[in-house]
Amino acid sequence: MELRTKIFVFRLLRASEICQKIAYWQTLECLGIEYSSFAFLRLLATGITSFFSFFFFGRHRSCSRKMSSSHLQWLITRNTSSFVLKKRNVKQPFSREPLHLTNRHCFKYNTLVHKNVIGVEPAKDKNGFVVVMKSKKKVYKPKASMVRFQIKSGPRHTLAKLSNIVKNGYRKDCRGAVLKRASAIIRSEKTRVAKKAKPAKKAE
């Protein structure tokens, strides 16, 4: 292959990669392109890049096993997911996804599209709660990628430990929802003492 042809192909690949990174809403509004149309254009640019890299250089970009963006996965699965639960006279549908913090179908707390996922489950021995996090090592095996560990050292200490885990760069935006669910689990584990019935007043 001539040097000029290689340079042309390299520039074409570089241009397509730059086009994929353009995701500013203001630019899209000026151009009059909807977000769904722009996602289709990104997919088209990715396909062209993969074809040229395979045809000229003998390799395919999918061999690197890179996951698609969470926004693109959300666009594909938000209306077709089997976990969505719709009800009459309810604008926002519910979600039955495992580890979902609010059980409201939304992008922020979706556990299928995000790489970093944190959830809280009640412990089997009813002592504290179990924190579930998604590991980066086994991203392509959803069931094996979940890491579980139990926290049991009193209500205040457990909530403080959980807050520190979330603060240290692992889904800071979910801190409030995680603590609410954990505190609800702790309240449900408390043994309630039945109140004694008051003695009936004697008739005078």
mmCIF file with all atom_site columns, C-alpha atoms in Angstrom:
data_model
loop_
_atom_site.group_PDB
_atom_site.id
_atom_site.type_symbol
_atom_site.label_atom_id
_atom_site.label_alt_id
_atom_site.label_comp_id
_atom_site.label_asym_id
_atom_site.label_entity_id
_atom_site.label_seq_id
_atom_site.pdbx_PDB_ins_code
_atom_site.Cartn_x
_atom_site.Cartn_y
_atom_site.Cartn_z
_atom_site.occupancy
_atom_site.B_iso_or_equiv
_atom_site.pdbx_formal_charge
_atom_site.auth_seq_id
_atom_site.auth_comp_id
_atom_site.auth_asym_id
_atom_site.auth_atom_id
_atom_site.pdbx_PDB_model_num
ATOM 1   C CA . MET A 1 1   ? 0.000   0.000   0.000  1.00 0.00 ? 1   MET A CA 1
ATOM 2   C CA . GLU A 1 2   ? 1.313   3.459   -0.880 1.00 0.00 ? 2   GLU A CA 1
ATOM 3   C CA . LEU A 1 3   ? 2.170   5.977   1.799  1.00 0.00 ? 3   LEU A CA 1
ATOM 4   C CA . ARG A 1 4   ? -0.418  8.477   0.534  1.00 0.00 ? 4   ARG A CA 1
ATOM 5   C CA . THR A 1 5   ? -3.177  5.901   0.791  1.00 0.00 ? 5   THR A CA 1
ATOM 6   C CA . LYS A 1 6   ? -2.181  5.044   4.366  1.00 0.00 ? 6   LYS A CA 1
ATOM 7   C CA . ILE A 1 7   ? -2.149  8.730   5.320  1.00 0.00 ? 7   ILE A CA 1
ATOM 8   C CA . PHE A 1 8   ? -5.587  9.203   3.748  1.00 0.00 ? 8   PHE A CA 1
ATOM 9   C CA . VAL A 1 9   ? -7.016  6.215   5.623  1.00 0.00 ? 9   VAL A CA 1
ATOM 10  C CA . PHE A 1 10  ? -5.465  7.384   8.901  1.00 0.00 ? 10  PHE A CA 1
ATOM 11  C CA . ARG A 1 11  ? -6.999  10.849  8.499  1.00 0.00 ? 11  ARG A CA 1
ATOM 12  C CA . LEU A 1 12  ? -10.367 9.315   7.682  1.00 0.00 ? 12  LEU A CA 1
ATOM 13  C CA . LEU A 1 13  ? -10.253 7.141   10.808 1.00 0.00 ? 13  LEU A CA 1
ATOM 14  C CA . ARG A 1 14  ? -9.173  10.092  12.915 1.00 0.00 ? 14  ARG A CA 1
ATOM 15  C CA . ALA A 1 15  ? -12.014 12.235  11.566 1.00 0.00 ? 15  ALA A CA 1
ATOM 16  C CA . SER A 1 16  ? -14.582 9.540   12.352 1.00 0.00 ? 16  SER A CA 1
ATOM 17  C CA . GLU A 1 17  ? -13.249 9.209   15.918 1.00 0.00 ? 17  GLU A CA 1
ATOM 18  C CA . ILE A 1 18  ? -13.512 12.963  16.401 1.00 0.00 ? 18  ILE A CA 1
ATOM 19  C CA . CYS A 1 19  ? -17.085 12.883  15.098 1.00 0.00 ? 19  CYS A CA 1
ATOM 20  C CA . GLN A 1 20  ? -17.939 10.243  17.705 1.00 0.00 ? 20  GLN A CA 1
ATOM 21  C CA . LYS A 1 21  ? -16.782 12.501  20.537 1.00 0.00 ? 21  LYS A CA 1
ATOM 22  C CA . ILE A 1 22  ? -19.065 15.424  19.567 1.00 0.00 ? 22  ILE A CA 1
ATOM 23  C CA . ALA A 1 23  ? -21.896 15.170  22.106 1.00 0.00 ? 23  ALA A CA 1
ATOM 24  C CA . TYR A 1 24  ? -22.722 18.735  23.074 1.00 0.00 ? 24  TYR A CA 1
ATOM 25  C CA . TRP A 1 25  ? -26.447 19.476  23.257 1.00 0.00 ? 25  TRP A CA 1
ATOM 26  C CA . GLN A 1 26  ? -26.079 23.079  22.100 1.00 0.00 ? 26  GLN A CA 1
ATOM 27  C CA . THR A 1 27  ? -24.345 22.006  18.906 1.00 0.00 ? 27  THR A CA 1
ATOM 28  C CA . LEU A 1 28  ? -27.054 19.450  18.226 1.00 0.00 ? 28  LEU A CA 1
ATOM 29  C CA . GLU A 1 29  ? -29.779 22.031  18.754 1.00 0.00 ? 29  GLU A CA 1
ATOM 30  C CA . CYS A 1 30  ? -28.080 24.439  16.335 1.00 0.00 ? 30  CYS A CA 1
ATOM 31  C CA . LEU A 1 31  ? -27.837 21.709  13.718 1.00 0.00 ? 31  LEU A CA 1
ATOM 32  C CA . GLY A 1 32  ? -31.425 20.612  14.326 1.00 0.00 ? 32  GLY A CA 1
ATOM 33  C CA . ILE A 1 33  ? -30.471 16.988  14.981 1.00 0.00 ? 33  ILE A CA 1
ATOM 34  C CA . GLU A 1 34  ? -32.340 14.971  17.622 1.00 0.00 ? 34  GLU A CA 1
ATOM 35  C CA . TYR A 1 35  ? -30.417 12.877  20.128 1.00 0.00 ? 35  TYR A CA 1
ATOM 36  C CA . SER A 1 36  ? -31.706 9.594   18.687 1.00 0.00 ? 36  SER A CA 1
ATOM 37  C CA . SER A 1 37  ? -30.573 10.625  15.182 1.00 0.00 ? 37  SER A CA 1
ATOM 38  C CA . PHE A 1 38  ? -27.185 11.599  16.528 1.00 0.00 ? 38  PHE A CA 1
ATOM 39  C CA . ALA A 1 39  ? -26.806 8.210   18.215 1.00 0.00 ? 39  ALA A CA 1
ATOM 40  C CA . PHE A 1 40  ? -27.508 6.558   14.850 1.00 0.00 ? 40  PHE A CA 1
ATOM 41  C CA . LEU A 1 41  ? -24.821 8.724   13.219 1.00 0.00 ? 41  LEU A CA 1
ATOM 42  C CA . ARG A 1 42  ? -22.346 7.662   15.899 1.00 0.00 ? 42  ARG A CA 1
ATOM 43  C CA . LEU A 1 43  ? -23.124 4.010   15.229 1.00 0.00 ? 43  LEU A CA 1
ATOM 44  C CA . LEU A 1 44  ? -22.654 4.597   11.498 1.00 0.00 ? 44  LEU A CA 1
ATOM 45  C CA . ALA A 1 45  ? -19.287 6.291   12.070 1.00 0.00 ? 45  ALA A CA 1
ATOM 46  C CA . THR A 1 46  ? -18.184 3.400   14.296 1.00 0.00 ? 46  THR A CA 1
ATOM 47  C CA . GLY A 1 47  ? -19.117 0.885   11.596 1.00 0.00 ? 47  GLY A CA 1
ATOM 48  C CA . ILE A 1 48  ? -17.181 2.783   8.912  1.00 0.00 ? 48  ILE A CA 1
ATOM 49  C CA . THR A 1 49  ? -14.120 2.966   11.166 1.00 0.00 ? 49  THR A CA 1
ATOM 50  C CA . SER A 1 50  ? -14.247 -0.764  11.886 1.00 0.00 ? 50  SER A CA 1
ATOM 51  C CA . PHE A 1 51  ? -14.599 -1.626  8.187  1.00 0.00 ? 51  PHE A CA 1
ATOM 52  C CA . PHE A 1 52  ? -11.592 0.446   7.080  1.00 0.00 ? 52  PHE A CA 1
ATOM 53  C CA . SER A 1 53  ? -9.379  -0.739  9.934  1.00 0.00 ? 53  SER A CA 1
ATOM 54  C CA . PHE A 1 54  ? -10.200 -4.380  9.112  1.00 0.00 ? 54  PHE A CA 1
ATOM 55  C CA . PHE A 1 55  ? -9.827  -3.936  5.329  1.00 0.00 ? 55  PHE A CA 1
ATOM 56  C CA . PHE A 1 56  ? -6.518  -2.047  5.338  1.00 0.00 ? 56  PHE A CA 1
ATOM 57  C CA . PHE A 1 57  ? -4.819  -3.138  8.555  1.00 0.00 ? 57  PHE A CA 1
ATOM 58  C CA . GLY A 1 58  ? -6.273  -6.627  9.077  1.00 0.00 ? 58  GLY A CA 1
ATOM 59  C CA . ARG A 1 59  ? -7.757  -5.989  12.506 1.00 0.00 ? 59  ARG A CA 1
ATOM 60  C CA . HIS A 1 60  ? -11.149 -5.133  13.883 1.00 0.00 ? 60  HIS A CA 1
ATOM 61  C CA . ARG A 1 61  ? -11.789 -2.541  16.566 1.00 0.00 ? 61  ARG A CA 1
ATOM 62  C CA . SER A 1 62  ? -14.165 -4.874  18.377 1.00 0.00 ? 62  SER A CA 1
ATOM 63  C CA . CYS A 1 63  ? -11.210 -7.148  19.159 1.00 0.00 ? 63  CYS A CA 1
ATOM 64  C CA . SER A 1 64  ? -10.253 -4.724  21.923 1.00 0.00 ? 64  SER A CA 1
ATOM 65  C CA . ARG A 1 65  ? -13.561 -5.638  23.664 1.00 0.00 ? 65  ARG A CA 1
ATOM 66  C CA . LYS A 1 66  ? -14.554 -2.123  24.617 1.00 0.00 ? 66  LYS A CA 1
ATOM 67  C CA . MET A 1 67  ? -18.048 -1.679  25.984 1.00 0.00 ? 67  MET A CA 1
ATOM 68  C CA . SER A 1 68  ? -20.350 0.873   24.386 1.00 0.00 ? 68  SER A CA 1
ATOM 69  C CA . SER A 1 69  ? -21.175 4.015   26.331 1.00 0.00 ? 69  SER A CA 1
ATOM 70  C CA . SER A 1 70  ? -23.784 3.941   29.077 1.00 0.00 ? 70  SER A CA 1
ATOM 71  C CA . HIS A 1 71  ? -25.857 6.599   27.287 1.00 0.00 ? 71  HIS A CA 1
ATOM 72  C CA . LEU A 1 72  ? -26.069 4.480   24.139 1.00 0.00 ? 72  LEU A CA 1
ATOM 73  C CA . GLN A 1 73  ? -27.046 1.381   26.125 1.00 0.00 ? 73  GLN A CA 1
ATOM 74  C CA . TRP A 1 74  ? -29.732 3.407   27.889 1.00 0.00 ? 74  TRP A CA 1
ATOM 75  C CA . LEU A 1 75  ? -31.198 4.595   24.572 1.00 0.00 ? 75  LEU A CA 1
ATOM 76  C CA . ILE A 1 76  ? -31.433 0.994   23.384 1.00 0.00 ? 76  ILE A CA 1
ATOM 77  C CA . THR A 1 77  ? -32.851 -0.609  26.551 1.00 0.00 ? 77  THR A CA 1
ATOM 78  C CA . ARG A 1 78  ? -34.961 2.079   28.219 1.00 0.00 ? 78  ARG A CA 1
ATOM 79  C CA . ASN A 1 79  ? -38.181 1.061   26.411 1.00 0.00 ? 79  ASN A CA 1
ATOM 80  C CA . THR A 1 80  ? -37.413 -2.625  25.814 1.00 0.00 ? 80  THR A CA 1
ATOM 81  C CA . SER A 1 81  ? -36.093 -3.790  29.184 1.00 0.00 ? 81  SER A CA 1
ATOM 82  C CA . SER A 1 82  ? -37.961 -6.664  30.816 1.00 0.00 ? 82  SER A CA 1
ATOM 83  C CA . PHE A 1 83  ? -37.460 -5.037  34.234 1.00 0.00 ? 83  PHE A CA 1
ATOM 84  C CA . VAL A 1 84  ? -39.686 -2.044  33.418 1.00 0.00 ? 84  VAL A CA 1
ATOM 85  C CA . LEU A 1 85  ? -43.032 -2.072  35.222 1.00 0.00 ? 85  LEU A CA 1
ATOM 86  C CA . LYS A 1 86  ? -45.649 0.355   33.921 1.00 0.00 ? 86  LYS A CA 1
ATOM 87  C CA . LYS A 1 87  ? -48.830 1.297   35.781 1.00 0.00 ? 87  LYS A CA 1
ATOM 88  C CA . ARG A 1 88  ? -51.908 3.245   34.850 1.00 0.00 ? 88  ARG A CA 1
ATOM 89  C CA . ASN A 1 89  ? -52.006 6.949   35.722 1.00 0.00 ? 89  ASN A CA 1
ATOM 90  C CA . VAL A 1 90  ? -48.312 6.850   36.704 1.00 0.00 ? 90  VAL A CA 1
ATOM 91  C CA . LYS A 1 91  ? -46.010 8.957   34.527 1.00 0.00 ? 91  LYS A CA 1
ATOM 92  C CA . GLN A 1 92  ? -42.670 7.477   35.574 1.00 0.00 ? 92  GLN A CA 1
ATOM 93  C CA . PRO A 1 93  ? -42.562 3.652   35.346 1.00 0.00 ? 93  PRO A CA 1
ATOM 94  C CA . PHE A 1 94  ? -41.078 1.454   38.047 1.00 0.00 ? 94  PHE A CA 1
ATOM 95  C CA . SER A 1 95  ? -38.067 -0.835  37.755 1.00 0.00 ? 95  SER A CA 1
ATOM 96  C CA . ARG A 1 96  ? -37.536 -4.376  39.074 1.00 0.00 ? 96  ARG A CA 1
ATOM 97  C CA . GLU A 1 97  ? -33.785 -4.424  38.449 1.00 0.00 ? 97  GLU A CA 1
ATOM 98  C CA . PRO A 1 98  ? -31.650 -6.076  41.130 1.00 0.00 ? 98  PRO A CA 1
ATOM 99  C CA . LEU A 1 99  ? -29.732 -3.594  43.320 1.00 0.00 ? 99  LEU A CA 1
ATOM 100 C CA . HIS A 1 100 ? -31.866 -0.678  42.123 1.00 0.00 ? 100 HIS A CA 1
ATOM 101 C CA . LEU A 1 101 ? -31.842 1.976   44.845 1.00 0.00 ? 101 LEU A CA 1
ATOM 102 C CA . THR A 1 102 ? -35.132 3.784   44.191 1.00 0.00 ? 102 THR A CA 1
ATOM 103 C CA . ASN A 1 103 ? -37.051 1.290   42.008 1.00 0.00 ? 103 ASN A CA 1
ATOM 104 C CA . ARG A 1 104 ? -37.910 4.151   39.645 1.00 0.00 ? 104 ARG A CA 1
ATOM 105 C CA . HIS A 1 105 ? -36.979 3.611   35.998 1.00 0.00 ? 105 HIS A CA 1
ATOM 106 C CA . CYS A 1 106 ? -34.329 6.278   35.328 1.00 0.00 ? 106 CYS A CA 1
ATOM 107 C CA . PHE A 1 107 ? -30.827 6.568   33.885 1.00 0.00 ? 107 PHE A CA 1
ATOM 108 C CA . LYS A 1 108 ? -29.088 7.657   37.086 1.00 0.00 ? 108 LYS A CA 1
ATOM 109 C CA . TYR A 1 109 ? -29.843 4.562   39.172 1.00 0.00 ? 109 TYR A CA 1
ATOM 110 C CA . ASN A 1 110 ? -29.938 2.018   36.342 1.00 0.00 ? 110 ASN A CA 1
ATOM 111 C CA . THR A 1 111 ? -27.817 -1.013  37.248 1.00 0.00 ? 111 THR A CA 1
ATOM 112 C CA . LEU A 1 112 ? -27.487 -2.492  33.754 1.00 0.00 ? 112 LEU A CA 1
ATOM 113 C CA . VAL A 1 113 ? -25.816 0.315   31.796 1.00 0.00 ? 113 VAL A CA 1
ATOM 114 C CA . HIS A 1 114 ? -23.383 1.782   34.340 1.00 0.00 ? 114 HIS A CA 1
ATOM 115 C CA . LYS A 1 115 ? -19.916 0.367   34.969 1.00 0.00 ? 115 LYS A CA 1
ATOM 116 C CA . ASN A 1 116 ? -19.948 1.382   38.640 1.00 0.00 ? 116 ASN A CA 1
ATOM 117 C CA . VAL A 1 117 ? -22.954 0.021   40.515 1.00 0.00 ? 117 VAL A CA 1
ATOM 118 C CA . ILE A 1 118 ? -23.523 -0.062  44.260 1.00 0.00 ? 118 ILE A CA 1
ATOM 119 C CA . GLY A 1 119 ? -26.445 -1.619  46.078 1.00 0.00 ? 119 GLY A CA 1
ATOM 120 C CA . VAL A 1 120 ? -27.546 -2.641  49.563 1.00 0.00 ? 120 VAL A CA 1
ATOM 121 C CA . GLU A 1 121 ? -29.246 -5.906  50.519 1.00 0.00 ? 121 GLU A CA 1
ATOM 122 C CA . PRO A 1 122 ? -30.512 -7.180  53.885 1.00 0.00 ? 122 PRO A CA 1
ATOM 123 C CA . ALA A 1 123 ? -28.233 -9.724  55.552 1.00 0.00 ? 123 ALA A CA 1
ATOM 124 C CA . LYS A 1 124 ? -29.414 -13.301 56.009 1.00 0.00 ? 124 LYS A CA 1
ATOM 125 C CA . ASP A 1 125 ? -28.652 -13.272 59.740 1.00 0.00 ? 125 ASP A CA 1
ATOM 126 C CA . LYS A 1 126 ? -30.503 -9.924  60.115 1.00 0.00 ? 126 LYS A CA 1
ATOM 127 C CA . ASN A 1 127 ? -27.380 -8.260  61.463 1.00 0.00 ? 127 ASN A CA 1
ATOM 128 C CA . GLY A 1 128 ? -26.372 -5.214  59.447 1.00 0.00 ? 128 GLY A CA 1
ATOM 129 C CA . PHE A 1 129 ? -26.578 -5.269  55.662 1.00 0.00 ? 129 PHE A CA 1
ATOM 130 C CA . VAL A 1 130 ? -24.688 -6.535  52.622 1.00 0.00 ? 130 VAL A CA 1
ATOM 131 C CA . VAL A 1 131 ? -23.034 -4.062  50.246 1.00 0.00 ? 131 VAL A CA 1
ATOM 132 C CA . VAL A 1 132 ? -22.922 -5.169  46.601 1.00 0.00 ? 132 VAL A CA 1
ATOM 133 C CA . MET A 1 133 ? -20.524 -3.531  44.134 1.00 0.00 ? 133 MET A CA 1
ATOM 134 C CA . LYS A 1 134 ? -19.645 -4.213  40.509 1.00 0.00 ? 134 LYS A CA 1
ATOM 135 C CA . SER A 1 135 ? -16.033 -5.214  39.893 1.00 0.00 ? 135 SER A CA 1
ATOM 136 C CA . LYS A 1 136 ? -14.098 -3.907  36.881 1.00 0.00 ? 136 LYS A CA 1
ATOM 137 C CA . LYS A 1 137 ? -12.264 -7.212  36.329 1.00 0.00 ? 137 LYS A CA 1
ATOM 138 C CA . LYS A 1 138 ? -15.229 -9.248  35.061 1.00 0.00 ? 138 LYS A CA 1
ATOM 139 C CA . VAL A 1 139 ? -17.306 -6.666  33.219 1.00 0.00 ? 139 VAL A CA 1
ATOM 140 C CA . TYR A 1 140 ? -18.351 -9.155  30.528 1.00 0.00 ? 140 TYR A CA 1
ATOM 141 C CA . LYS A 1 141 ? -19.744 -11.618 33.105 1.00 0.00 ? 141 LYS A CA 1
ATOM 142 C CA . PRO A 1 142 ? -22.511 -9.730  34.941 1.00 0.00 ? 142 PRO A CA 1
ATOM 143 C CA . LYS A 1 143 ? -23.224 -12.430 37.508 1.00 0.00 ? 143 LYS A CA 1
ATOM 144 C CA . ALA A 1 144 ? -19.556 -13.009 38.421 1.00 0.00 ? 144 ALA A CA 1
ATOM 145 C CA . SER A 1 145 ? -18.704 -9.302  38.464 1.00 0.00 ? 145 SER A CA 1
ATOM 146 C CA . MET A 1 146 ? -20.689 -8.614  41.656 1.00 0.00 ? 146 MET A CA 1
ATOM 147 C CA . VAL A 1 147 ? -18.665 -8.361  44.885 1.00 0.00 ? 147 VAL A CA 1
ATOM 148 C CA . ARG A 1 148 ? -20.509 -8.740  48.204 1.00 0.00 ? 148 ARG A CA 1
ATOM 149 C CA . PHE A 1 149 ? -19.360 -7.986  51.747 1.00 0.00 ? 149 PHE A CA 1
ATOM 150 C CA . GLN A 1 150 ? -21.288 -7.579  54.977 1.00 0.00 ? 150 GLN A CA 1
ATOM 151 C CA . ILE A 1 151 ? -21.038 -4.623  57.367 1.00 0.00 ? 151 ILE A CA 1
ATOM 152 C CA . LYS A 1 152 ? -22.177 -5.195  60.956 1.00 0.00 ? 152 LYS A CA 1
ATOM 153 C CA . SER A 1 153 ? -20.890 -2.911  63.690 1.00 0.00 ? 153 SER A CA 1
ATOM 154 C CA . GLY A 1 154 ? -23.845 -0.953  64.992 1.00 0.00 ? 154 GLY A CA 1
ATOM 155 C CA . PRO A 1 155 ? -26.206 1.332   63.065 1.00 0.00 ? 155 PRO A CA 1
ATOM 156 C CA . ARG A 1 156 ? -24.108 4.511   63.182 1.00 0.00 ? 156 ARG A CA 1
ATOM 157 C CA . HIS A 1 157 ? -20.788 2.824   62.415 1.00 0.00 ? 157 HIS A CA 1
ATOM 158 C CA . THR A 1 158 ? -22.213 0.846   59.508 1.00 0.00 ? 158 THR A CA 1
ATOM 159 C CA . LEU A 1 159 ? -23.762 3.931   57.916 1.00 0.00 ? 159 LEU A CA 1
ATOM 160 C CA . ALA A 1 160 ? -20.503 5.860   58.404 1.00 0.00 ? 160 ALA A CA 1
ATOM 161 C CA . LYS A 1 161 ? -18.508 3.072   56.718 1.00 0.00 ? 161 LYS A CA 1
ATOM 162 C CA . LEU A 1 162 ? -20.952 2.952   53.821 1.00 0.00 ? 162 LEU A CA 1
ATOM 163 C CA . SER A 1 163 ? -20.787 6.726   53.438 1.00 0.00 ? 163 SER A CA 1
ATOM 164 C CA . ASN A 1 164 ? -16.978 6.605   53.276 1.00 0.00 ? 164 ASN A CA 1
ATOM 165 C CA . ILE A 1 165 ? -17.091 3.886   50.601 1.00 0.00 ? 165 ILE A CA 1
ATOM 166 C CA . VAL A 1 166 ? -19.350 6.012   48.418 1.00 0.00 ? 166 VAL A CA 1
ATOM 167 C CA . LYS A 1 167 ? -17.371 9.203   49.085 1.00 0.00 ? 167 LYS A CA 1
ATOM 168 C CA . ASN A 1 168 ? -14.090 7.657   47.927 1.00 0.00 ? 168 ASN A CA 1
ATOM 169 C CA . GLY A 1 169 ? -14.891 8.032   44.240 1.00 0.00 ? 169 GLY A CA 1
ATOM 170 C CA . TYR A 1 170 ? -17.412 5.205   43.805 1.00 0.00 ? 170 TYR A CA 1
ATOM 171 C CA . ARG A 1 171 ? -20.730 6.750   42.686 1.00 0.00 ? 171 ARG A CA 1
ATOM 172 C CA . LYS A 1 172 ? -20.777 9.888   44.811 1.00 0.00 ? 172 LYS A CA 1
ATOM 173 C CA . ASP A 1 173 ? -24.051 10.879  43.161 1.00 0.00 ? 173 ASP A CA 1
ATOM 174 C CA . CYS A 1 174 ? -25.808 7.856   44.722 1.00 0.00 ? 174 CYS A CA 1
ATOM 175 C CA . ARG A 1 175 ? -24.757 8.598   48.300 1.00 0.00 ? 175 ARG A CA 1
ATOM 176 C CA . GLY A 1 176 ? -28.147 9.824   49.518 1.00 0.00 ? 176 GLY A CA 1
ATOM 177 C CA . ALA A 1 177 ? -30.125 6.965   47.982 1.00 0.00 ? 177 ALA A CA 1
ATOM 178 C CA . VAL A 1 178 ? -27.682 4.331   49.299 1.00 0.00 ? 178 VAL A CA 1
ATOM 179 C CA . LEU A 1 179 ? -27.831 5.674   52.857 1.00 0.00 ? 179 LEU A CA 1
ATOM 180 C CA . LYS A 1 180 ? -31.643 5.873   52.777 1.00 0.00 ? 180 LYS A CA 1
ATOM 181 C CA . ARG A 1 181 ? -31.966 2.244   51.718 1.00 0.00 ? 181 ARG A CA 1
ATOM 182 C CA . ALA A 1 182 ? -29.380 1.084   54.266 1.00 0.00 ? 182 ALA A CA 1
ATOM 183 C CA . SER A 1 183 ? -31.076 2.955   57.110 1.00 0.00 ? 183 SER A CA 1
ATOM 184 C CA . ALA A 1 184 ? -34.445 1.474   56.084 1.00 0.00 ? 184 ALA A CA 1
ATOM 185 C CA . ILE A 1 185 ? -32.942 -2.035  56.252 1.00 0.00 ? 185 ILE A CA 1
ATOM 186 C CA . ILE A 1 186 ? -31.504 -1.324  59.718 1.00 0.00 ? 186 ILE A CA 1
ATOM 187 C CA . ARG A 1 187 ? -34.882 -0.061  60.963 1.00 0.00 ? 187 ARG A CA 1
ATOM 188 C CA . SER A 1 188 ? -36.617 -3.172  59.657 1.00 0.00 ? 188 SER A CA 1
ATOM 189 C CA . GLU A 1 189 ? -34.207 -5.425  61.578 1.00 0.00 ? 189 GLU A CA 1
ATOM 190 C CA . LYS A 1 190 ? -34.962 -3.879  64.962 1.00 0.00 ? 190 LYS A CA 1
ATOM 191 C CA . THR A 1 191 ? -37.082 -6.028  67.247 1.00 0.00 ? 191 THR A CA 1
ATOM 192 C CA . ARG A 1 192 ? -40.166 -4.183  68.323 1.00 0.00 ? 192 ARG A CA 1
ATOM 193 C CA . VAL A 1 193 ? -41.450 -4.733  71.825 1.00 0.00 ? 193 VAL A CA 1
ATOM 194 C CA . ALA A 1 194 ? -45.207 -5.019  72.048 1.00 0.00 ? 194 ALA A CA 1
ATOM 195 C CA . LYS A 1 195 ? -46.772 -2.326  74.159 1.00 0.00 ? 195 LYS A CA 1
ATOM 196 C CA . LYS A 1 196 ? -48.547 -3.447  77.281 1.00 0.00 ? 196 LYS A CA 1
ATOM 197 C CA . ALA A 1 197 ? -52.253 -2.886  77.273 1.00 0.00 ? 197 ALA A CA 1
ATOM 198 C CA . LYS A 1 198 ? -53.432 -0.305  79.736 1.00 0.00 ? 198 LYS A CA 1
ATOM 199 C CA . PRO A 1 199 ? -55.642 -1.651  82.509 1.00 0.00 ? 199 PRO A CA 1
ATOM 200 C CA . ALA A 1 200 ? -59.281 -0.774  82.155 1.00 0.00 ? 200 ALA A CA 1
ATOM 201 C CA . LYS A 1 201 ? -60.559 1.857   84.529 1.00 0.00 ? 201 LYS A CA 1
ATOM 202 C CA . LYS A 1 202 ? -62.791 0.587   87.271 1.00 0.00 ? 202 LYS A CA 1
ATOM 203 C CA . ALA A 1 203 ? -66.312 1.861   87.207 1.00 0.00 ? 203 ALA A CA 1
ATOM 204 C CA . GLU A 1 204 ? -67.072 4.044   90.202 1.00 0.00 ? 204 GLU A CA 1
#
